[in-house]
PDB file of C-alpha atoms in Angstrom:
ATOM      1  CA  UNK A   1      -0.151   0.142   0.018  1.00 54.00           C
ATOM      2  CA  UNK A   2       1.613   3.422  -1.031  1.00 45.00           C
ATOM      3  CA  UNK A   3      -0.069   6.889   1.676  1.00 49.00           C
ATOM      4  CA  UNK A   4      -0.503   9.492   0.097  1.00 46.00           C
ATOM      5  CA  UNK A   5      -1.237  12.451   2.331  1.00 45.00           C
ATOM      6  CA  UNK A   6      -4.114  14.877   1.768  1.00 44.00           C
ATOM      7  CA  UNK A   7      -4.264  17.085   5.151  1.00 47.00           C
ATOM      8  CA  UNK A   8      -4.710  15.107   8.293  1.00 77.00           C
ATOM      9  CA  UNK A   9      -6.222  12.622   5.987  1.00 92.00           C
ATOM     10  CA  UNK A  10      -3.966   9.353   3.862  1.00 94.00           C
ATOM     11  CA  UNK A  11      -5.079   7.725   0.517  1.00 95.00           C
ATOM     12  CA  UNK A  12      -4.627   4.404   0.217  1.00 95.00           C
ATOM     13  CA  UNK A  13      -3.624   3.189  -2.441  1.00 94.00           C
ATOM     14  CA  UNK A  14      -3.099  -0.813  -3.843  1.00 93.00           C
ATOM     15  CA  UNK A  15      -5.087  -2.598  -2.060  1.00 94.00           C
ATOM     16  CA  UNK A  16      -8.624  -4.476  -2.825  1.00 95.00           C
ATOM     17  CA  UNK A  17     -11.907  -3.824   0.028  1.00 97.00           C
ATOM     18  CA  UNK A  18     -13.176  -7.149  -2.683  1.00 93.00           C
ATOM     19  CA  UNK A  19     -13.058 -10.716  -0.842  1.00 86.00           C
ATOM     20  CA  UNK A  20     -10.556 -11.085   1.156  1.00 90.00           C
ATOM     21  CA  UNK A  21      -7.936  -8.494   2.503  1.00 95.00           C
ATOM     22  CA  UNK A  22      -5.219 -10.145   4.376  1.00 95.00           C
ATOM     23  CA  UNK A  23      -4.058  -9.981   7.940  1.00 96.00           C
ATOM     24  CA  UNK A  24      -1.349  -7.934   7.496  1.00 96.00           C
ATOM     25  CA  UNK A  25      -3.083  -5.461   5.590  1.00 96.00           C
ATOM     26  CA  UNK A  26      -5.911  -5.332   7.957  1.00 97.00           C
ATOM     27  CA  UNK A  27      -2.746  -3.823  10.357  1.00 97.00           C
ATOM     28  CA  UNK A  28      -1.639  -1.601   8.117  1.00 96.00           C
ATOM     29  CA  UNK A  29      -4.581  -0.019   7.929  1.00 97.00           C
ATOM     30  CA  UNK A  30      -4.677   0.096  11.521  1.00 97.00           C
ATOM     31  CA  UNK A  31      -1.815   1.781  12.293  1.00 96.00           C
ATOM     32  CA  UNK A  32      -3.015   3.845   9.386  1.00 96.00           C
ATOM     33  CA  UNK A  33      -6.017   5.019  10.604  1.00 97.00           C
ATOM     34  CA  UNK A  34      -4.855   5.725  14.058  1.00 96.00           C
ATOM     35  CA  UNK A  35      -1.967   8.009  12.778  1.00 95.00           C
ATOM     36  CA  UNK A  36      -3.813  10.104   9.851  1.00 96.00           C
ATOM     37  CA  UNK A  37      -7.466  10.353  11.781  1.00 97.00           C
ATOM     38  CA  UNK A  38      -9.034   8.741   8.009  1.00 98.00           C
ATOM     39  CA  UNK A  39      -8.280   6.566   5.482  1.00 97.00           C
ATOM     40  CA  UNK A  40      -9.686   6.827   1.501  1.00 97.00           C
ATOM     41  CA  UNK A  41      -9.507   3.559  -1.225  1.00 97.00           C
ATOM     42  CA  UNK A  42     -10.331   5.127  -4.382  1.00 97.00           C
ATOM     43  CA  UNK A  43     -11.662   2.873  -7.240  1.00 96.00           C
ATOM     44  CA  UNK A  44     -13.145   0.220  -4.711  1.00 97.00           C
ATOM     45  CA  UNK A  45     -15.280  -0.694  -7.549  1.00 94.00           C
ATOM     46  CA  UNK A  46     -16.348  -4.479  -6.821  1.00 94.00           C
ATOM     47  CA  UNK A  47     -17.455  -3.743  -3.445  1.00 96.00           C
ATOM     48  CA  UNK A  48     -20.699  -5.266  -2.554  1.00 97.00           C
ATOM     49  CA  UNK A  49     -22.478  -4.919   0.482  1.00 97.00           C
ATOM     50  CA  UNK A  50     -21.536  -8.310   2.160  1.00 97.00           C
ATOM     51  CA  UNK A  51     -18.090  -7.434   1.812  1.00 97.00           C
ATOM     52  CA  UNK A  52     -18.513  -4.193   3.170  1.00 98.00           C
ATOM     53  CA  UNK A  53     -19.860  -5.677   6.494  1.00 98.00           C
ATOM     54  CA  UNK A  54     -17.438  -8.428   6.279  1.00 97.00           C
ATOM     55  CA  UNK A  55     -14.320  -5.433   6.213  1.00 98.00           C
ATOM     56  CA  UNK A  56     -15.678  -3.104   9.225  1.00 98.00           C
ATOM     57  CA  UNK A  57     -16.163  -6.621  10.823  1.00 98.00           C
ATOM     58  CA  UNK A  58     -12.099  -7.283  10.376  1.00 97.00           C
ATOM     59  CA  UNK A  59     -12.423  -4.544  12.956  1.00 97.00           C
ATOM     60  CA  UNK A  60     -14.869  -4.963  15.119  1.00 97.00           C
ATOM     61  CA  UNK A  61     -18.198  -5.540  15.770  1.00 97.00           C
ATOM     62  CA  UNK A  62     -20.669  -3.434  14.722  1.00 98.00           C
ATOM     63  CA  UNK A  63     -23.360  -2.143  15.991  1.00 95.00           C
ATOM     64  CA  UNK A  64     -26.637  -1.821  14.300  1.00 94.00           C
ATOM     65  CA  UNK A  65     -28.236   1.952  14.681  1.00 93.00           C
ATOM     66  CA  UNK A  66     -31.561   1.756  16.434  1.00 89.00           C
ATOM     67  CA  UNK A  67     -33.022   4.852  14.747  1.00 87.00           C
ATOM     68  CA  UNK A  68     -30.449   4.770  10.739  1.00 89.00           C
ATOM     69  CA  UNK A  69     -32.907   2.700   7.900  1.00 88.00           C
ATOM     70  CA  UNK A  70     -30.470  -0.361   7.285  1.00 92.00           C
ATOM     71  CA  UNK A  71     -29.831  -2.271   4.041  1.00 92.00           C
ATOM     72  CA  UNK A  72     -32.131  -4.369   3.273  1.00 90.00           C
ATOM     73  CA  UNK A  73     -30.056  -7.979   3.827  1.00 94.00           C
ATOM     74  CA  UNK A  74     -27.843  -6.572   6.302  1.00 96.00           C
ATOM     75  CA  UNK A  75     -29.120  -4.650   9.054  1.00 96.00           C
ATOM     76  CA  UNK A  76     -25.277  -3.139   9.990  1.00 97.00           C
ATOM     77  CA  UNK A  77     -24.947  -1.239   7.481  1.00 97.00           C
ATOM     78  CA  UNK A  78     -27.256   1.922   7.298  1.00 95.00           C
ATOM     79  CA  UNK A  79     -27.810   3.484   4.202  1.00 94.00           C
ATOM     80  CA  UNK A  80     -27.868   7.552   4.423  1.00 92.00           C
ATOM     81  CA  UNK A  81     -30.041   8.788   1.971  1.00 90.00           C
ATOM     82  CA  UNK A  82     -30.512  12.945   0.820  1.00 84.00           C
ATOM     83  CA  UNK A  83     -33.128  13.320  -2.387  1.00 76.00           C
ATOM     84  CA  UNK A  84     -34.012  16.972  -2.087  1.00 68.00           C
ATOM     85  CA  UNK A  85     -37.123  18.470  -1.551  1.00 58.00           C
ATOM     86  CA  UNK A  86     -38.327  15.263   1.015  1.00 50.00           C
ATOM     87  CA  UNK A  87     -36.425  15.103   4.575  1.00 47.00           C
ATOM     88  CA  UNK A  88     -37.501  11.785   4.956  1.00 40.00           C
ATOM     89  CA  UNK A  89     -33.744  12.335   3.172  1.00 40.00           C
ATOM     90  CA  UNK A  90     -32.094  13.292   6.313  1.00 45.00           C
ATOM     91  CA  UNK A  91     -31.524  11.015   8.486  1.00 45.00           C
ATOM     92  CA  UNK A  92     -31.297  13.014  12.052  1.00 46.00           C
ATOM     93  CA  UNK A  93     -33.821  14.885  12.833  1.00 42.00           C
ATOM     94  CA  UNK A  94     -34.475  17.244  13.775  1.00 46.00           C
ATOM     95  CA  UNK A  95     -30.717  17.984  12.571  1.00 50.00           C
ATOM     96  CA  UNK A  96     -29.248  16.684   9.236  1.00 59.00           C
ATOM     97  CA  UNK A  97     -25.417  15.156   7.925  1.00 70.00           C
ATOM     98  CA  UNK A  98     -24.769  18.264   7.512  1.00 78.00           C
ATOM     99  CA  UNK A  99     -23.121  18.748  11.504  1.00 90.00           C
ATOM    100  CA  UNK A 100     -20.072  18.331  12.575  1.00 96.00           C
ATOM    101  CA  UNK A 101     -20.304  15.320  14.608  1.00 96.00           C
ATOM    102  CA  UNK A 102     -18.882  12.042  16.509  1.00 96.00           C
ATOM    103  CA  UNK A 103     -21.517   9.160  15.545  1.00 95.00           C
ATOM    104  CA  UNK A 104     -22.349   7.830  18.471  1.00 95.00           C
ATOM    105  CA  UNK A 105     -21.372  10.059  21.213  1.00 97.00           C
ATOM    106  CA  UNK A 106     -24.702   9.151  22.720  1.00 96.00           C
ATOM    107  CA  UNK A 107     -23.835   4.830  23.486  1.00 96.00           C
ATOM    108  CA  UNK A 108     -21.972   4.642  26.931  1.00 96.00           C
ATOM    109  CA  UNK A 109     -19.844   3.123  24.406  1.00 96.00           C
ATOM    110  CA  UNK A 110     -19.130   5.467  21.475  1.00 97.00           C
ATOM    111  CA  UNK A 111     -17.417   3.595  17.515  1.00 96.00           C
ATOM    112  CA  UNK A 112     -13.744   2.983  16.973  1.00 97.00           C
ATOM    113  CA  UNK A 113     -14.702   3.667  13.685  1.00 97.00           C
ATOM    114  CA  UNK A 114     -16.844   4.405  10.694  1.00 98.00           C
ATOM    115  CA  UNK A 115     -16.187   3.439   6.874  1.00 98.00           C
ATOM    116  CA  UNK A 116     -18.853   4.991   4.712  1.00 98.00           C
ATOM    117  CA  UNK A 117     -19.245   4.601   0.679  1.00 97.00           C
ATOM    118  CA  UNK A 118     -21.131   5.704  -1.491  1.00 95.00           C
ATOM    119  CA  UNK A 119     -23.888   4.568  -3.501  1.00 93.00           C
ATOM    120  CA  UNK A 120     -24.909   7.041  -5.482  1.00 94.00           C
ATOM    121  CA  UNK A 121     -24.022  10.459  -5.905  1.00 95.00           C
ATOM    122  CA  UNK A 122     -24.809  13.529  -7.143  1.00 93.00           C
ATOM    123  CA  UNK A 123     -23.335  15.211  -9.797  1.00 91.00           C
ATOM    124  CA  UNK A 124     -21.933  17.978  -8.475  1.00 89.00           C
ATOM    125  CA  UNK A 125     -21.878  18.791  -4.235  1.00 91.00           C
ATOM    126  CA  UNK A 126     -22.098  15.471  -1.239  1.00 92.00           C
ATOM    127  CA  UNK A 127     -18.472  16.086  -0.326  1.00 95.00           C
ATOM    128  CA  UNK A 128     -18.066  15.219   3.495  1.00 96.00           C
ATOM    129  CA  UNK A 129     -15.496  16.640   5.429  1.00 96.00           C
ATOM    130  CA  UNK A 130     -13.643  15.779   8.479  1.00 97.00           C
ATOM    131  CA  UNK A 131     -11.943  17.491  11.817  1.00 97.00           C
ATOM    132  CA  UNK A 132      -8.715  16.345  13.925  1.00 97.00           C
ATOM    133  CA  UNK A 133     -10.178  17.500  17.129  1.00 97.00           C
ATOM    134  CA  UNK A 134      -6.412  16.153  19.179  1.00 97.00           C
ATOM    135  CA  UNK A 135      -5.858  20.212  16.546  1.00 97.00           C
ATOM    136  CA  UNK A 136      -8.404  21.520  17.619  1.00 97.00           C
ATOM    137  CA  UNK A 137      -8.042  20.500  21.169  1.00 98.00           C
ATOM    138  CA  UNK A 138      -4.452  22.206  20.983  1.00 97.00           C
ATOM    139  CA  UNK A 139      -5.850  24.850  19.063  1.00 97.00           C
ATOM    140  CA  UNK A 140      -8.073  26.184  21.930  1.00 98.00           C
ATOM    141  CA  UNK A 141      -5.480  28.794  24.695  1.00 98.00           C
ATOM    142  CA  UNK A 142      -3.608  26.704  27.212  1.00 98.00           C
ATOM    143  CA  UNK A 143      -5.605  27.753  29.699  1.00 98.00           C
ATOM    144  CA  UNK A 144      -9.214  27.077  28.247  1.00 98.00           C
ATOM    145  CA  UNK A 145      -7.613  23.405  27.573  1.00 98.00           C
ATOM    146  CA  UNK A 146      -6.560  23.531  31.501  1.00 98.00           C
ATOM    147  CA  UNK A 147      -9.925  24.835  32.594  1.00 98.00           C
ATOM    148  CA  UNK A 148     -12.182  22.440  29.983  1.00 98.00           C
ATOM    149  CA  UNK A 149      -9.160  19.209  31.013  1.00 98.00           C
ATOM    150  CA  UNK A 150     -12.373  18.258  34.062  1.00 98.00           C
ATOM    151  CA  UNK A 151     -15.270  18.898  32.652  1.00 98.00           C
ATOM    152  CA  UNK A 152     -17.905  16.175  32.120  1.00 98.00           C
ATOM    153  CA  UNK A 153     -21.104  16.893  29.190  1.00 98.00           C
ATOM    154  CA  UNK A 154     -24.017  14.305  29.060  1.00 98.00           C
ATOM    155  CA  UNK A 155     -24.532  13.146  25.707  1.00 97.00           C
ATOM    156  CA  UNK A 156     -28.344  12.197  24.617  1.00 95.00           C
ATOM    157  CA  UNK A 157     -29.377  10.812  21.273  1.00 93.00           C
ATOM    158  CA  UNK A 158     -32.901  13.450  22.309  1.00 89.00           C
ATOM    159  CA  UNK A 159     -31.562  16.040  20.793  1.00 85.00           C
ATOM    160  CA  UNK A 160     -31.006  14.488  17.420  1.00 86.00           C
ATOM    161  CA  UNK A 161     -33.639  10.930  17.132  1.00 88.00           C
ATOM    162  CA  UNK A 162     -36.359  12.833  19.890  1.00 84.00           C
ATOM    163  CA  UNK A 163     -38.730  14.750  17.009  1.00 79.00           C
ATOM    164  CA  UNK A 164     -38.235  11.760  15.139  1.00 70.00           C
ATOM    165  CA  UNK A 165     -40.373   8.841  16.998  1.00 77.00           C
ATOM    166  CA  UNK A 166     -43.556   8.694  18.832  1.00 85.00           C
ATOM    167  CA  UNK A 167     -43.573   9.621  22.866  1.00 87.00           C
ATOM    168  CA  UNK A 168     -43.848   5.673  23.265  1.00 90.00           C
ATOM    169  CA  UNK A 169     -40.929   4.514  21.562  1.00 86.00           C
ATOM    170  CA  UNK A 170     -38.825   7.828  23.424  1.00 87.00           C
ATOM    171  CA  UNK A 171     -39.461   6.373  26.731  1.00 90.00           C
ATOM    172  CA  UNK A 172     -38.148   3.014  25.416  1.00 91.00           C
ATOM    173  CA  UNK A 173     -34.911   3.948  23.733  1.00 89.00           C
ATOM    174  CA  UNK A 174     -34.665   5.925  27.162  1.00 91.00           C
ATOM    175  CA  UNK A 175     -34.779   3.055  28.586  1.00 92.00           C
ATOM    176  CA  UNK A 176     -32.393   1.715  26.870  1.00 92.00           C
ATOM    177  CA  UNK A 177     -29.723   4.345  25.476  1.00 93.00           C
ATOM    178  CA  UNK A 178     -29.921   6.743  28.444  1.00 95.00           C
ATOM    179  CA  UNK A 179     -28.178  10.122  28.472  1.00 96.00           C
ATOM    180  CA  UNK A 180     -24.720   9.510  29.124  1.00 97.00           C
ATOM    181  CA  UNK A 181     -21.374  11.308  30.522  1.00 98.00           C
ATOM    182  CA  UNK A 182     -18.228  11.723  29.132  1.00 98.00           C
ATOM    183  CA  UNK A 183     -15.166  13.794  29.421  1.00 98.00           C
ATOM    184  CA  UNK A 184     -14.789  17.065  27.669  1.00 98.00           C
ATOM    185  CA  UNK A 185     -11.282  16.310  26.619  1.00 98.00           C
ATOM    186  CA  UNK A 186     -10.703  12.252  26.497  1.00 98.00           C
ATOM    187  CA  UNK A 187      -7.031  10.023  25.969  1.00 98.00           C
ATOM    188  CA  UNK A 188      -7.162   8.449  22.361  1.00 97.00           C
ATOM    189  CA  UNK A 189      -6.760   4.540  23.639  1.00 97.00           C
ATOM    190  CA  UNK A 190      -4.366   3.628  21.788  1.00 96.00           C
ATOM    191  CA  UNK A 191      -2.536   7.769  21.618  1.00 96.00           C
ATOM    192  CA  UNK A 192      -2.395   8.403  24.647  1.00 97.00           C
ATOM    193  CA  UNK A 193      -3.511  11.813  22.694  1.00 97.00           C
ATOM    194  CA  UNK A 194      -6.157  14.090  23.741  1.00 98.00           C
ATOM    195  CA  UNK A 195      -9.394  14.577  22.369  1.00 98.00           C
ATOM    196  CA  UNK A 196     -11.821  17.643  22.425  1.00 98.00           C
ATOM    197  CA  UNK A 197     -14.849  15.332  22.379  1.00 98.00           C
ATOM    198  CA  UNK A 198     -18.376  17.212  21.775  1.00 98.00           C
ATOM    199  CA  UNK A 199     -20.785  17.808  19.579  1.00 97.00           C
ATOM    200  CA  UNK A 200     -23.233  19.577  18.580  1.00 95.00           C
ATOM    201  CA  UNK A 201     -25.944  17.271  17.613  1.00 94.00           C
ATOM    202  CA  UNK A 202     -26.002  15.086  20.247  1.00 96.00           C
ATOM    203  CA  UNK A 203     -23.676  17.179  23.153  1.00 97.00           C
ATOM    204  CA  UNK A 204     -26.238  18.761  25.734  1.00 96.00           C
ATOM    205  CA  UNK A 205     -24.764  20.347  28.521  1.00 97.00           C
ATOM    206  CA  UNK A 206     -21.677  19.786  31.001  1.00 98.00           C
ATOM    207  CA  UNK A 207     -22.617  18.487  34.288  1.00 98.00           C
ATOM    208  CA  UNK A 208     -22.680  20.457  37.150  1.00 97.00           C
ATOM    209  CA  UNK A 209     -21.983  24.160  35.309  1.00 97.00           C
ATOM    210  CA  UNK A 210     -25.158  26.573  34.629  1.00 97.00           C
ATOM    211  CA  UNK A 211     -27.432  26.040  31.354  1.00 97.00           C
ATOM    212  CA  UNK A 212     -26.388  29.396  30.452  1.00 97.00           C
ATOM    213  CA  UNK A 213     -22.242  29.042  30.821  1.00 98.00           C
ATOM    214  CA  UNK A 214     -22.625  25.415  29.474  1.00 98.00           C
ATOM    215  CA  UNK A 215     -24.455  26.678  26.122  1.00 98.00           C
ATOM    216  CA  UNK A 216     -22.391  29.419  26.103  1.00 98.00           C
ATOM    217  CA  UNK A 217     -18.552  27.206  26.144  1.00 98.00           C
ATOM    218  CA  UNK A 218     -20.251  24.287  23.910  1.00 98.00           C
ATOM    219  CA  UNK A 219     -20.768  26.814  21.628  1.00 97.00           C
ATOM    220  CA  UNK A 220     -17.832  28.125  21.901  1.00 98.00           C
ATOM    221  CA  UNK A 221     -15.547  24.740  21.700  1.00 98.00           C
ATOM    222  CA  UNK A 222     -18.378  23.188  18.404  1.00 98.00           C
ATOM    223  CA  UNK A 223     -16.552  25.733  16.917  1.00 96.00           C
ATOM    224  CA  UNK A 224     -13.377  24.116  16.938  1.00 97.00           C
ATOM    225  CA  UNK A 225     -14.604  21.705  14.370  1.00 96.00           C
ATOM    226  CA  UNK A 226     -15.378  23.862  11.853  1.00 95.00           C
ATOM    227  CA  UNK A 227     -11.453  26.365  11.777  1.00 95.00           C
ATOM    228  CA  UNK A 228     -10.260  24.708   7.770  1.00 95.00           C
ATOM    229  CA  UNK A 229      -6.669  24.194   9.064  1.00 94.00           C
ATOM    230  CA  UNK A 230      -7.627  21.678  10.964  1.00 96.00           C
ATOM    231  CA  UNK A 231     -10.072  19.817   7.832  1.00 96.00           C
ATOM    232  CA  UNK A 232      -9.471  17.635   4.796  1.00 96.00           C
ATOM    233  CA  UNK A 233     -12.138  17.586   3.091  1.00 95.00           C
ATOM    234  CA  UNK A 234     -13.445  14.228   0.272  1.00 96.00           C
ATOM    235  CA  UNK A 235     -15.521  14.015  -2.800  1.00 96.00           C
ATOM    236  CA  UNK A 236     -16.762  11.474  -3.419  1.00 96.00           C
ATOM    237  CA  UNK A 237     -15.947   8.928  -6.971  1.00 95.00           C
ATOM    238  CA  UNK A 238     -17.859   5.804  -7.711  1.00 93.00           C
ATOM    239  CA  UNK A 239     -15.780   3.278  -5.321  1.00 94.00           C
ATOM    240  CA  UNK A 240     -14.311   5.646  -2.627  1.00 97.00           C
ATOM    241  CA  UNK A 241     -14.695   4.769   0.690  1.00 98.00           C
ATOM    242  CA  UNK A 242     -13.487   6.556   3.912  1.00 98.00           C
ATOM    243  CA  UNK A 243     -12.746   5.035   7.165  1.00 98.00           C
ATOM    244  CA  UNK A 244     -12.382   7.206   9.909  1.00 98.00           C
ATOM    245  CA  UNK A 245     -11.204   7.173  13.095  1.00 98.00           C
ATOM    246  CA  UNK A 246     -14.599   8.040  15.346  1.00 97.00           C
ATOM    247  CA  UNK A 247     -12.702   9.120  18.480  1.00 97.00           C
ATOM    248  CA  UNK A 248     -10.235  11.572  17.191  1.00 97.00           C
ATOM    249  CA  UNK A 249     -12.263  13.000  14.031  1.00 97.00           C
ATOM    250  CA  UNK A 250     -15.299  14.357  13.480  1.00 97.00           C
ATOM    251  CA  UNK A 251     -17.318  14.859  10.448  1.00 97.00           C
ATOM    252  CA  UNK A 252     -19.464  17.074   8.313  1.00 96.00           C
ATOM    253  CA  UNK A 253     -21.199  15.761   4.682  1.00 93.00           C
ATOM    254  CA  UNK A 254     -22.438  18.854   2.723  1.00 91.00           C
ATOM    255  CA  UNK A 255     -25.873  18.953   1.689  1.00 84.00           C
ATOM    256  CA  UNK A 256     -25.215  20.981  -1.581  1.00 84.00           C
ATOM    257  CA  UNK A 257     -26.547  18.499  -4.108  1.00 87.00           C
ATOM    258  CA  UNK A 258     -28.134  20.321  -5.859  1.00 84.00           C
ATOM    259  CA  UNK A 259     -31.641  18.606  -7.286  1.00 86.00           C
ATOM    260  CA  UNK A 260     -29.261  15.534  -7.182  1.00 90.00           C
ATOM    261  CA  UNK A 261     -29.770  12.282  -5.476  1.00 92.00           C
ATOM    262  CA  UNK A 262     -27.136  11.280  -2.457  1.00 92.00           C
ATOM    263  CA  UNK A 263     -27.235   8.407  -1.564  1.00 93.00           C
ATOM    264  CA  UNK A 264     -24.779   6.273   0.683  1.00 95.00           C
ATOM    265  CA  UNK A 265     -23.881   2.839   3.660  1.00 96.00           C
ATOM    266  CA  UNK A 266     -22.024   3.090   6.180  1.00 97.00           C
ATOM    267  CA  UNK A 267     -21.488   0.641   9.028  1.00 97.00           C
ATOM    268  CA  UNK A 268     -20.046   1.427  12.506  1.00 97.00           C
ATOM    269  CA  UNK A 269     -17.236  -0.535  14.202  1.00 98.00           C
ATOM    270  CA  UNK A 270     -18.110  -0.908  18.192  1.00 97.00           C
ATOM    271  CA  UNK A 271     -15.563   1.007  20.746  1.00 97.00           C
ATOM    272  CA  UNK A 272     -15.654   1.775  23.930  1.00 95.00           C
ATOM    273  CA  UNK A 273     -16.315   3.538  27.346  1.00 96.00           C
ATOM    274  CA  UNK A 274     -14.188   7.215  26.825  1.00 96.00           C
ATOM    275  CA  UNK A 275     -12.037   8.132  29.462  1.00 95.00           C
TER     276      UNK A 275
END
């Protein structure tokens, strides 16, 4: 494999994800993922849904998302459908993927990583961006870094998904997925690096802080992901697959697709409890 640096991401060449991926290649991919945070695989035209799921399982257990619809034959493979003029095409409600977020941070054990494949692309637009949240943390002043390190924040599915479910189902889901506390600055389990770990769709407030002060601080921290110097951007082509470290990045799907349709499929790899 040849790694070609693309800002804080990396393009991986010389490997076919369909079929059987050798263990030494998986180990190299995992190492590159920790180092570069986002990996891009072009020209994976022959990758099937079953092979997409099988590739994800090489990195760990796959989750089944309780709110987003899945591929008919593979419940681990969620479908992200953006079609113009239809709210049903939005996978987060009332939010879309066009907000900086870290996947399923509302779980007690958020995801290790995600693997996204393009099924249908618009003629123009529909790029995805990733933000390096290690760099975002280090971009804070030393005084603010020290101030936020000991803080904990509440993460909750209701902020993003609550409006899209009935009251009975929301109550059942709240029992299964109650609000969780995560450190505002988590530690990357492989590198020990500090990672800024709050995001607008899923983080509701900072524990023990007045709600107005909490909102003001969270809004300041949310904006860190939006700084271009921490970002890399992918223009999708047919056959492109992206794999990212969900522990150290946030991502944003651009919604400027005009009259086109953007259909993506994603598997999400179960992670561990942040510390």
